[in-house]
Coordinates of C-alpha atoms in Angstrom, one line a residue:
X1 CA -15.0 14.2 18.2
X2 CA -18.1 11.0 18.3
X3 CA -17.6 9.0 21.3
X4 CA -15.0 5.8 22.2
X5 CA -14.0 3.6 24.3
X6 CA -10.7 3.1 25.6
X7 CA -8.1 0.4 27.5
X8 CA -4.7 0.0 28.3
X9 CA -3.0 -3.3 27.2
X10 CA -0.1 -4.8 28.9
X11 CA 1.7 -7.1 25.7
X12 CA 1.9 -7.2 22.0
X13 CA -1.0 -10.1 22.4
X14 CA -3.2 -8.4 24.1
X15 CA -3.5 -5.4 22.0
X16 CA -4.0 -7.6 19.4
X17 CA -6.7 -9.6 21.0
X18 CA -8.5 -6.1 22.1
X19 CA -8.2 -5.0 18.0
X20 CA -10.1 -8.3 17.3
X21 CA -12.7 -8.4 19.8
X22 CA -14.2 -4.8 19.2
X23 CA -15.0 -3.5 15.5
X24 CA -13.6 -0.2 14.8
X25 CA -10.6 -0.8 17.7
X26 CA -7.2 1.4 16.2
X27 CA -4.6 1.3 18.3
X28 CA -3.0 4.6 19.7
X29 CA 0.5 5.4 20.3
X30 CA 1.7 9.0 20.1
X31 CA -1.5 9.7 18.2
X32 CA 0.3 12.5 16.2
X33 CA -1.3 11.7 13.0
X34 CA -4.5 9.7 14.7
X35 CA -5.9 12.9 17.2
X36 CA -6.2 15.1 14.6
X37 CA -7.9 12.9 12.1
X38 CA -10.4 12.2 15.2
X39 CA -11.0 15.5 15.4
X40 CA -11.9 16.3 12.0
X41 CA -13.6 12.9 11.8
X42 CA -11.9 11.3 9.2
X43 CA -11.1 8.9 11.4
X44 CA -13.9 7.8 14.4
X45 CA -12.7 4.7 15.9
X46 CA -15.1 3.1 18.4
X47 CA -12.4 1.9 20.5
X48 CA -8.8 3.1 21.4
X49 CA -6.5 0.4 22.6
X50 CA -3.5 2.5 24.5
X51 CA 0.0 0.5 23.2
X52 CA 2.1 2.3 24.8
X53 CA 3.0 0.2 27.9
X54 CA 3.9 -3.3 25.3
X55 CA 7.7 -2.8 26.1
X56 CA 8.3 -2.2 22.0
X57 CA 10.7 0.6 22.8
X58 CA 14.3 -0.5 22.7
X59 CA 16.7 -0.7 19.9
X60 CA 18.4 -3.6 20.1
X61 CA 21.2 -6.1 17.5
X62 CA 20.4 -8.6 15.5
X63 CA 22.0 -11.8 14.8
X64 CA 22.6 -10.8 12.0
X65 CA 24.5 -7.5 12.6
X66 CA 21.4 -5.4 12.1
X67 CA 19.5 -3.2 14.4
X68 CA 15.7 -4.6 16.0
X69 CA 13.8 -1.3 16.6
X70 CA 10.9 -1.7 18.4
X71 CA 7.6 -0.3 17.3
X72 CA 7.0 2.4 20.0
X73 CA 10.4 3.6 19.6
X74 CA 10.4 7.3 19.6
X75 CA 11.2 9.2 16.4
X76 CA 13.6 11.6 18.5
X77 CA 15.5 8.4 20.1
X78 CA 15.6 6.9 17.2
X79 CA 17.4 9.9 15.2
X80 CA 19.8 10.6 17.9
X81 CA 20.9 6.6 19.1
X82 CA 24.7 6.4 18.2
X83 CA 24.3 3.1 15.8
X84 CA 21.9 4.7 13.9
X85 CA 24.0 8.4 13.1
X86 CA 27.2 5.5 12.3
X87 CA 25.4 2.7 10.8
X88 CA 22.3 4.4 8.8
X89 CA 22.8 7.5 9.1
X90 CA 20.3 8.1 6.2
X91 CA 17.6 6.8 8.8
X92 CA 18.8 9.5 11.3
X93 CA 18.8 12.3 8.5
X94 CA 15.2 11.3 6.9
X95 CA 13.9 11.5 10.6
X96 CA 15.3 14.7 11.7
X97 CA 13.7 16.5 8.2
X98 CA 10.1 15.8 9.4
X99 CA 7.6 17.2 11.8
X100 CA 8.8 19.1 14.7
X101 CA 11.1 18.2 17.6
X102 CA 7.7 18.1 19.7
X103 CA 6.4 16.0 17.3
X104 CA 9.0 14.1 17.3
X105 CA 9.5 13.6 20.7
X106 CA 6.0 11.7 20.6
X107 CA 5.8 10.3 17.3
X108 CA 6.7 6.3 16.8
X109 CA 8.5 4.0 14.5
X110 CA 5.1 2.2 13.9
X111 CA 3.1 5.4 13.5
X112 CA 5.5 6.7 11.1
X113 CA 5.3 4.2 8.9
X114 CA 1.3 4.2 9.4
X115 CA 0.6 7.7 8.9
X116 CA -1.7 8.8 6.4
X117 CA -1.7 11.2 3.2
X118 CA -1.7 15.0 3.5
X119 CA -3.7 15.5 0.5
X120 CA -5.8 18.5 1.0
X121 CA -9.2 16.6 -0.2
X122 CA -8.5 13.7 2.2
X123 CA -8.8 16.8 4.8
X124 CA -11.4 18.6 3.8
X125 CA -14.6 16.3 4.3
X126 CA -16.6 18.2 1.7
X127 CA -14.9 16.4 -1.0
X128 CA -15.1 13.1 -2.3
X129 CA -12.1 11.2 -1.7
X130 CA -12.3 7.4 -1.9
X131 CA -9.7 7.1 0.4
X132 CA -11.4 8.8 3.1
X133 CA -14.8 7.2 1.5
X134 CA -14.4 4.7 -1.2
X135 CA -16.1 5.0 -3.9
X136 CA -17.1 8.4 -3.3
X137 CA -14.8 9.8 -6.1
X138 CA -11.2 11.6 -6.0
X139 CA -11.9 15.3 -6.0
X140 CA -8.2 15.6 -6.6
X141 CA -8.3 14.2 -10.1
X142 CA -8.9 17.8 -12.1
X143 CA -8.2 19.6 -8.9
X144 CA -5.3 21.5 -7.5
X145 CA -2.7 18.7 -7.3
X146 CA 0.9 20.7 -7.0
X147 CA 1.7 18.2 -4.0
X148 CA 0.1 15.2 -5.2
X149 CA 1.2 12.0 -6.9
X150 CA 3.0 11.6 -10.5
X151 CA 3.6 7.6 -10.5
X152 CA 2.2 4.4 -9.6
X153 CA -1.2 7.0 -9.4
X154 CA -4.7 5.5 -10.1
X155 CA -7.9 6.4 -11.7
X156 CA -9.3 6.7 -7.9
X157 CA -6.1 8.5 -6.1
X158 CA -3.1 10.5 -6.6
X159 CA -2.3 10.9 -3.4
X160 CA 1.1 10.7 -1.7
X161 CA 2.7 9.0 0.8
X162 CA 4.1 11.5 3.3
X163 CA 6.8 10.0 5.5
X164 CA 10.4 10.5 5.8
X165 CA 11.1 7.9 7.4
X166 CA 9.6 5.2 5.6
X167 CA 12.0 6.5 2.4
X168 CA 15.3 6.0 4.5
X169 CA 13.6 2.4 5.6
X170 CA 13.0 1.4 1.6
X171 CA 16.6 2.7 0.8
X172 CA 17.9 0.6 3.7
X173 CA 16.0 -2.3 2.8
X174 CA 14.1 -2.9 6.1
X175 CA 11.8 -5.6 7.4
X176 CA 8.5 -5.1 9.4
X177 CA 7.4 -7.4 11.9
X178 CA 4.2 -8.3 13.3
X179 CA 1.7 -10.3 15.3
X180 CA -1.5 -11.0 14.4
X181 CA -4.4 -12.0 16.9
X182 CA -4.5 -15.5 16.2
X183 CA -0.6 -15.1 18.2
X184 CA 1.0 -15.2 14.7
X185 CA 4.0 -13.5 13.1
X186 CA 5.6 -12.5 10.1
X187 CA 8.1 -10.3 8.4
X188 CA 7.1 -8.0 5.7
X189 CA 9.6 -6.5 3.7
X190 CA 9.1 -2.8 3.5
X191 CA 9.2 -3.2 -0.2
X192 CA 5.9 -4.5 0.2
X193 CA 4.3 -3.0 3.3
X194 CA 2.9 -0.2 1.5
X195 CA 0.0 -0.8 -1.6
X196 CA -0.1 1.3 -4.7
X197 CA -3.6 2.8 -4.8
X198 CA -5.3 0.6 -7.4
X199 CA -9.2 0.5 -6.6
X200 CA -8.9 0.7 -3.2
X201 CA -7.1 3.4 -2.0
X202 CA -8.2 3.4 1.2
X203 CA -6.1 0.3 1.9
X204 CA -2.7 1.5 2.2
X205 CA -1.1 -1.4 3.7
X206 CA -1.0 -5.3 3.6
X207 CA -1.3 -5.2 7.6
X208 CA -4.3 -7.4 8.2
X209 CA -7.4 -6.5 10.7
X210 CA -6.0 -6.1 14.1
X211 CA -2.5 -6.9 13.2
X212 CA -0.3 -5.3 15.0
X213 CA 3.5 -3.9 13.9
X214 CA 6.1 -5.1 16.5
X215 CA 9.1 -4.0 15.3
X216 CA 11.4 -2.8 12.3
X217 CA 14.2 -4.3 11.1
X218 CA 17.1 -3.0 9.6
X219 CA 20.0 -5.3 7.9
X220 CA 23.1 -5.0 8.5
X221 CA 25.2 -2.0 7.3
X222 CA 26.0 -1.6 3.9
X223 CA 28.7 1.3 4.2
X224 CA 29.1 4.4 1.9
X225 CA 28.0 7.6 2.1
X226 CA 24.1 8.5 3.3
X227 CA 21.9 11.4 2.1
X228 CA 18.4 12.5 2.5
X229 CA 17.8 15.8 0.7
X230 CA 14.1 17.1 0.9
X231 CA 12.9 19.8 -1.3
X232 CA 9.5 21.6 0.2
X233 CA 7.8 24.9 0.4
X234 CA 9.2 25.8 4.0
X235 CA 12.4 25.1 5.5
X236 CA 11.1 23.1 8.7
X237 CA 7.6 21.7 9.0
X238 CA 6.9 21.0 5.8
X239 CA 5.9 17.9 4.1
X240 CA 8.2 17.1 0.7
X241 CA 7.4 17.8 -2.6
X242 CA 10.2 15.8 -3.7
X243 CA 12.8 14.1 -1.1
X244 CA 15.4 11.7 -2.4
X245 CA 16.9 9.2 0.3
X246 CA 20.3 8.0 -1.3
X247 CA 23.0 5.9 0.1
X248 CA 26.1 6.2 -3.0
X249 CA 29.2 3.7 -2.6
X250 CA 32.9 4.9 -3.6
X251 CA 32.3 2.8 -7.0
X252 CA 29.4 5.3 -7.8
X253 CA 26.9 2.6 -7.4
X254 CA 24.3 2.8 -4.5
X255 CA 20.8 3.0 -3.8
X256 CA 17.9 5.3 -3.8
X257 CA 14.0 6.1 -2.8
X258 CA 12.4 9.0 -3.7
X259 CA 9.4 10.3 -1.5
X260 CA 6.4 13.3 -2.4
X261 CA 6.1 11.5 -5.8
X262 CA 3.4 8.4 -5.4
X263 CA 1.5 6.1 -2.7
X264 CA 4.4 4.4 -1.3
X265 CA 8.2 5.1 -0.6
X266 CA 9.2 4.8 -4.6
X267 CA 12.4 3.1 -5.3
X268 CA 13.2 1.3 -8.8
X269 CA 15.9 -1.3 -8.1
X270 CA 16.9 -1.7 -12.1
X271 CA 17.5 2.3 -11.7
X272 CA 20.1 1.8 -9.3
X273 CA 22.0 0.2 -12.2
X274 CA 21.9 3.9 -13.8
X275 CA 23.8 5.1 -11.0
X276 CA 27.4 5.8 -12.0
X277 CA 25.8 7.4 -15.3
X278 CA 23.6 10.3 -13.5
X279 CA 21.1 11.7 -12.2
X280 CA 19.1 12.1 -15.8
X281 CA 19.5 8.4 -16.3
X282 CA 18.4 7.1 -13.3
X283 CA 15.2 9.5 -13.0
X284 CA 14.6 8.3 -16.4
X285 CA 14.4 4.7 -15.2
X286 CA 12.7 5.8 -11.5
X287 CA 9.7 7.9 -13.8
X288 CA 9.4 5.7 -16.8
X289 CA 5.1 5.6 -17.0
X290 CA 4.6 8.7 -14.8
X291 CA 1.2 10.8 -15.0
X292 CA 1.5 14.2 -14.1
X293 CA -1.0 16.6 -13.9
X294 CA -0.1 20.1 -15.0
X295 CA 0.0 21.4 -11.7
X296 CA 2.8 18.9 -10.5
X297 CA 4.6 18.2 -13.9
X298 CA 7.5 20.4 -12.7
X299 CA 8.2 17.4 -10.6
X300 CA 9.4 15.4 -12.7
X301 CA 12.5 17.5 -13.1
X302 CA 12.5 18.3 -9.7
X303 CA 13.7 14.3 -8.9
X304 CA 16.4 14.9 -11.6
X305 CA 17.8 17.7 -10.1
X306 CA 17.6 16.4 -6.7
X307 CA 19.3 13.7 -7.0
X308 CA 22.2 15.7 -9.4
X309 CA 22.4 17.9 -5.8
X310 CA 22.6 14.1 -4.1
X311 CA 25.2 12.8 -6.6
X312 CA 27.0 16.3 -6.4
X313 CA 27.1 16.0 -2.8
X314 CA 29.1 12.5 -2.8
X315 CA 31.6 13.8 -5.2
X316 CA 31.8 17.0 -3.2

């Protein structure tokens, strides 16, 4: 691990100022997914700005008849707080199929939606990988890609997006707020919080330098019935290699995101329309222009089938 400096910050606009004032700043939470890329030095920040003392770490209503849930907001809480299990439960159930409960019991709203790919070349610092080092080259490209992406891929990444619980959030239509260090804020929706690769893979967000995520919102309840079902290569600690985040209304209409496929939560609102026909119809709208490799081809019937098991869960 190279050297760094370190601080605690007292508010949101402080910890944004600190981010601003010192190149290489990342702020630290949980560190779950930020430790360990330290220590393999794929990630070797020159200074840490501690967050965890910003008073981010309440759920609270909206206005609007939503939930506000602050950034630092533990993944644990967050699964087992009452309004989530009766409002969005798929939230609850996305959360409670990652990581571990130790991981969980550390692991935040904002890192969640932060943390980075698992692909095994991002890891392994003897490859090229232009996320890790742009322009170096994607090893994974005519490598072994079984986990990797199959839409919305680039000529410089196929990786994968590996959260949980950013699926449930683009099922549920969420909002991510933010303040900048210039004191201003905005609301992204999470439709467009997360980048498809393009050229620049190693830009995974549209979160600015030093900008700072706040808080996630949710809207209010929509009703019907809430499923996350995640298909991987281990029962527990296991990232997906397809998960499917569904929330199905008596009607047969509803919504869903599929994860372990591409560089963002993947959801294809004209595909929703699909819906009372089947699972084939909808996957066919949710994969149209997919580019699997042969290693991961088997995915694209994998989403079919997975979201058949969804659908066949509703109708019991």
């Amino acid at each position: 691990m190279r050297p760094f400096s370190y601080e605690r910050v007292a508010t949101p606009a402080e910890a944004a100022n600190a981010a601003a004032r010192t190149q290489g700043a990342k702020f630290i939470a949980g560190g779950t997914n930020l430790l360990d890329l330290m220590k393999l030095e794929i990630e070797a920040p020159t200074h840490l700005i501690d967050v965890n003392d910003i008073g981010l770490d309440r759920i609270e209503p909206t206005a609007e008849g939503g939930l506000r849930i602050g950034a630092l907001v533990r993944n644990t809480d967050l699964a087992a707080d009452k309004r989530v299990r009766k409002d969005y439960a798929l939230l609850s159930r996305a959360l409670l199929a990652g990581a571990s409960g130790q991981l969980r019991n550390k692991a935040t709203t904002a890192g969640n939606l932060l943390q980075r790919t698992r692909c095994p070349y991002f890891y392994d610092t003897n490859q090229p990988c232009n996320k890790r080092k742009p322009g170096s080259g994607c090893a994974a490209i005519g490598g072994y890609s079984r986990q990797l992406g199959v839409i919305g891929t680039s000529e410089a990444c196929i990786a994968t997006n590996p959260s949980d619980m950013a699926i449930a959030m683009r099922a549920l239509d969420a909002t991510v707020e933010t303040v900048k260090p210039d004191g201003a804020t905005r609301a992204i929706p999470i439709a467009e919080f997360h980048r498809l690769p393009g050229d620049t893979p190693h830009i995974e967000t549209v979160l600015e330098p030093g900008e700072l995520i706040t808080a996630a919102t949710l809207p209010a309840p929509v009703g019907g019935t809430h499923i996350y079902h995640k298909v991987r290569d281990r029962a527990s600690y296991a990232f997906a290699l397809v998960s499917v985040g569904a929330i199905i209304q008596r009607d047969g209409s509803g919504r869903v995101a599929v994860g372990g496929i591409a560089h963002k939560p993947w959801r294809i609102e004209a595909a929703e329309a699909a819906m009372p026909r089947g699972a084939k119809a909808v996957a066919e709208w949710l994969l149209a222009g997919a580019r699997p490799t042969h290693d991961n081809a088997f995915k694209l019937t994998l989403v079919e089938r997975t979201l058949g098991a969804v659908l066949a869960q509703v109708r019991g």
